[in-house]
Amino acid sequence: MARGSRFVWHGKEVMQRLRAAAADGLFDGAEHILEEANRTVPLDEGPLMQSGQTDVDRERLEATVSYDTPYARRQHEELSYRHAPGRRAKWLELTVQERERAVQEYIAGKIRQALKE
């Protein structure tokens, strides 16, 4: 008589765990971007930098880093403004480009960790 094996598929639970891990990685990555962007944000008295915030939509797996002052968009886009040494226009856009690999590693690390559990 042949012996059988039983296999139980936990795919749905695994996918939920992986999505949660990816969302956690996105959160860490967004916080990293904000921290790094704040190092080059144009700085006068600090309200622009202090208005920086992150948000993660865990369902859509999307992260947002933003600055919320009336002049944030103009300050970001205006290339003719003069900034203190180490500060720059396009500070957020450039930081995202420069730190893309680090954000990918935050996400990958959380997913690897979830797969080990």
PDB file of C-alpha atoms in Angstrom:
ATOM      1  CA  MET A   1       0.000   0.000   0.000  1.00  0.00           C
ATOM      2  CA  ALA A   2       1.360   3.421  -0.973  1.00  0.00           C
ATOM      3  CA  ARG A   3       1.956   5.951   1.739  1.00  0.00           C
ATOM      4  CA  GLY A   4       0.608   9.427   1.197  1.00  0.00           C
ATOM      5  CA  SER A   5       1.866  12.815   2.244  1.00  0.00           C
ATOM      6  CA  ARG A   6      -0.164  15.749   3.292  1.00  0.00           C
ATOM      7  CA  PHE A   7       0.722  19.219   2.173  1.00  0.00           C
ATOM      8  CA  VAL A   8      -0.968  22.279   3.631  1.00  0.00           C
ATOM      9  CA  TRP A   9      -0.655  25.489   1.621  1.00  0.00           C
ATOM     10  CA  HIS A  10      -0.486  28.674   3.687  1.00  0.00           C
ATOM     11  CA  GLY A  11      -0.101  30.988   0.713  1.00  0.00           C
ATOM     12  CA  LYS A  12      -2.616  33.575   1.845  1.00  0.00           C
ATOM     13  CA  GLU A  13      -0.993  33.942   5.261  1.00  0.00           C
ATOM     14  CA  VAL A  14       2.467  34.091   3.727  1.00  0.00           C
ATOM     15  CA  MET A  15       1.413  36.806   1.284  1.00  0.00           C
ATOM     16  CA  GLN A  16      -0.164  38.820   4.098  1.00  0.00           C
ATOM     17  CA  ARG A  17       3.046  38.567   6.102  1.00  0.00           C
ATOM     18  CA  LEU A  18       5.137  39.604   3.082  1.00  0.00           C
ATOM     19  CA  ARG A  19       2.901  42.600   2.320  1.00  0.00           C
ATOM     20  CA  ALA A  20       3.097  43.700   5.957  1.00  0.00           C
ATOM     21  CA  ALA A  21       6.878  43.357   5.847  1.00  0.00           C
ATOM     22  CA  ALA A  22       7.050  45.383   2.613  1.00  0.00           C
ATOM     23  CA  ALA A  23       4.906  48.096   4.225  1.00  0.00           C
ATOM     24  CA  ASP A  24       7.225  48.149   7.246  1.00  0.00           C
ATOM     25  CA  GLY A  25      10.189  48.496   4.897  1.00  0.00           C
ATOM     26  CA  LEU A  26       8.449  51.320   3.055  1.00  0.00           C
ATOM     27  CA  PHE A  27       7.880  53.096   6.360  1.00  0.00           C
ATOM     28  CA  ASP A  28      11.551  52.744   7.307  1.00  0.00           C
ATOM     29  CA  GLY A  29      12.589  53.867   3.834  1.00  0.00           C
ATOM     30  CA  ALA A  30      10.336  56.931   3.921  1.00  0.00           C
ATOM     31  CA  GLU A  31      11.686  57.895   7.333  1.00  0.00           C
ATOM     32  CA  HIS A  32      15.222  57.480   5.953  1.00  0.00           C
ATOM     33  CA  ILE A  33      14.423  59.734   2.993  1.00  0.00           C
ATOM     34  CA  LEU A  34      12.981  62.398   5.309  1.00  0.00           C
ATOM     35  CA  GLU A  35      16.016  62.266   7.588  1.00  0.00           C
ATOM     36  CA  GLU A  36      18.423  62.515   4.669  1.00  0.00           C
ATOM     37  CA  ALA A  37      16.407  65.226   2.881  1.00  0.00           C
ATOM     38  CA  ASN A  38      16.407  67.301   6.057  1.00  0.00           C
ATOM     39  CA  ARG A  39      20.205  67.431   5.830  1.00  0.00           C
ATOM     40  CA  THR A  40      19.954  69.526   2.628  1.00  0.00           C
ATOM     41  CA  VAL A  41      16.557  71.251   2.958  1.00  0.00           C
ATOM     42  CA  PRO A  42      16.884  75.045   2.566  1.00  0.00           C
ATOM     43  CA  LEU A  43      17.141  76.350   6.079  1.00  0.00           C
ATOM     44  CA  ASP A  44      16.430  79.809   7.393  1.00  0.00           C
ATOM     45  CA  GLU A  45      14.666  79.462  10.717  1.00  0.00           C
ATOM     46  CA  GLY A  46      13.503  75.845  10.444  1.00  0.00           C
ATOM     47  CA  PRO A  47       9.731  75.760   9.730  1.00  0.00           C
ATOM     48  CA  LEU A  48      10.233  74.114   6.344  1.00  0.00           C
ATOM     49  CA  MET A  49      12.330  71.303   7.785  1.00  0.00           C
ATOM     50  CA  GLN A  50       9.980  70.886  10.741  1.00  0.00           C
ATOM     51  CA  SER A  51       7.012  70.507   8.380  1.00  0.00           C
ATOM     52  CA  GLY A  52       8.475  67.340   6.830  1.00  0.00           C
ATOM     53  CA  GLN A  53       6.382  64.222   7.250  1.00  0.00           C
ATOM     54  CA  THR A  54       5.955  60.682   5.977  1.00  0.00           C
ATOM     55  CA  ASP A  55       2.911  58.558   5.264  1.00  0.00           C
ATOM     56  CA  VAL A  56       2.536  54.947   4.139  1.00  0.00           C
ATOM     57  CA  ASP A  57      -0.531  53.465   2.487  1.00  0.00           C
ATOM     58  CA  ARG A  58      -0.159  49.855   3.614  1.00  0.00           C
ATOM     59  CA  GLU A  59      -2.861  48.598   1.241  1.00  0.00           C
ATOM     60  CA  ARG A  60      -1.408  50.158  -1.903  1.00  0.00           C
ATOM     61  CA  LEU A  61       2.209  49.813  -0.720  1.00  0.00           C
ATOM     62  CA  GLU A  62       2.956  53.466  -1.412  1.00  0.00           C
ATOM     63  CA  ALA A  63       4.967  55.855   0.709  1.00  0.00           C
ATOM     64  CA  THR A  64       4.916  59.644   0.676  1.00  0.00           C
ATOM     65  CA  VAL A  65       7.453  62.116   1.986  1.00  0.00           C
ATOM     66  CA  SER A  66       6.293  65.710   1.962  1.00  0.00           C
ATOM     67  CA  TYR A  67       6.839  69.184   3.350  1.00  0.00           C
ATOM     68  CA  ASP A  68       3.845  71.275   4.313  1.00  0.00           C
ATOM     69  CA  THR A  69       4.514  74.990   4.295  1.00  0.00           C
ATOM     70  CA  PRO A  70       2.944  77.555   1.955  1.00  0.00           C
ATOM     71  CA  TYR A  71       6.297  78.022   0.220  1.00  0.00           C
ATOM     72  CA  ALA A  72       7.628  74.435   0.173  1.00  0.00           C
ATOM     73  CA  ARG A  73       6.838  73.729  -3.493  1.00  0.00           C
ATOM     74  CA  ARG A  74       8.293  77.021  -4.699  1.00  0.00           C
ATOM     75  CA  GLN A  75      11.392  76.593  -2.547  1.00  0.00           C
ATOM     76  CA  HIS A  76      11.877  73.078  -3.927  1.00  0.00           C
ATOM     77  CA  GLU A  77      11.483  74.012  -7.588  1.00  0.00           C
ATOM     78  CA  GLU A  78      13.161  77.425  -7.784  1.00  0.00           C
ATOM     79  CA  LEU A  79      16.721  76.852  -8.956  1.00  0.00           C
ATOM     80  CA  SER A  80      17.721  80.507  -8.802  1.00  0.00           C
ATOM     81  CA  TYR A  81      17.355  80.829  -5.019  1.00  0.00           C
ATOM     82  CA  ARG A  82      20.586  81.046  -3.093  1.00  0.00           C
ATOM     83  CA  HIS A  83      21.015  78.611  -0.231  1.00  0.00           C
ATOM     84  CA  ALA A  84      23.374  78.252   2.689  1.00  0.00           C
ATOM     85  CA  PRO A  85      26.310  75.885   2.146  1.00  0.00           C
ATOM     86  CA  GLY A  86      25.124  72.281   2.022  1.00  0.00           C
ATOM     87  CA  ARG A  87      21.503  73.300   1.367  1.00  0.00           C
ATOM     88  CA  ARG A  88      19.881  73.043  -2.054  1.00  0.00           C
ATOM     89  CA  ALA A  89      16.842  73.323  -4.277  1.00  0.00           C
ATOM     90  CA  LYS A  90      15.282  69.998  -5.312  1.00  0.00           C
ATOM     91  CA  TRP A  91      16.431  68.618  -1.944  1.00  0.00           C
ATOM     92  CA  LEU A  92      13.691  65.999  -1.754  1.00  0.00           C
ATOM     93  CA  GLU A  93      13.829  64.875  -5.379  1.00  0.00           C
ATOM     94  CA  LEU A  94      17.611  64.570  -5.315  1.00  0.00           C
ATOM     95  CA  THR A  95      17.564  62.699  -2.006  1.00  0.00           C
ATOM     96  CA  VAL A  96      15.095  60.164  -3.405  1.00  0.00           C
ATOM     97  CA  GLN A  97      17.379  59.610  -6.399  1.00  0.00           C
ATOM     98  CA  GLU A  98      20.494  59.355  -4.240  1.00  0.00           C
ATOM     99  CA  ARG A  99      18.992  57.045  -1.614  1.00  0.00           C
ATOM    100  CA  GLU A 100      16.852  54.800  -3.839  1.00  0.00           C
ATOM    101  CA  ARG A 101      19.132  51.807  -3.262  1.00  0.00           C
ATOM    102  CA  ALA A 102      19.002  52.262   0.523  1.00  0.00           C
ATOM    103  CA  VAL A 103      15.191  52.310   0.450  1.00  0.00           C
ATOM    104  CA  GLN A 104      15.164  49.127  -1.620  1.00  0.00           C
ATOM    105  CA  GLU A 105      17.407  47.532   0.999  1.00  0.00           C
ATOM    106  CA  TYR A 106      15.058  48.558   3.833  1.00  0.00           C
ATOM    107  CA  ILE A 107      12.188  46.839   2.025  1.00  0.00           C
ATOM    108  CA  ALA A 108      14.218  43.764   1.056  1.00  0.00           C
ATOM    109  CA  GLY A 109      15.548  43.410   4.597  1.00  0.00           C
ATOM    110  CA  LYS A 110      12.058  43.409   6.094  1.00  0.00           C
ATOM    111  CA  ILE A 111      10.890  40.842   3.533  1.00  0.00           C
ATOM    112  CA  ARG A 112      13.917  38.607   4.196  1.00  0.00           C
ATOM    113  CA  GLN A 113      13.227  38.833   7.917  1.00  0.00           C
ATOM    114  CA  ALA A 114       9.569  37.871   7.402  1.00  0.00           C
ATOM    115  CA  LEU A 115      10.547  34.867   5.306  1.00  0.00           C
ATOM    116  CA  LYS A 116      12.748  33.577   8.133  1.00  0.00           C
ATOM    117  CA  GLU A 117       9.971  33.727  10.702  1.00  0.00           C
TER     118      GLU A 117
END
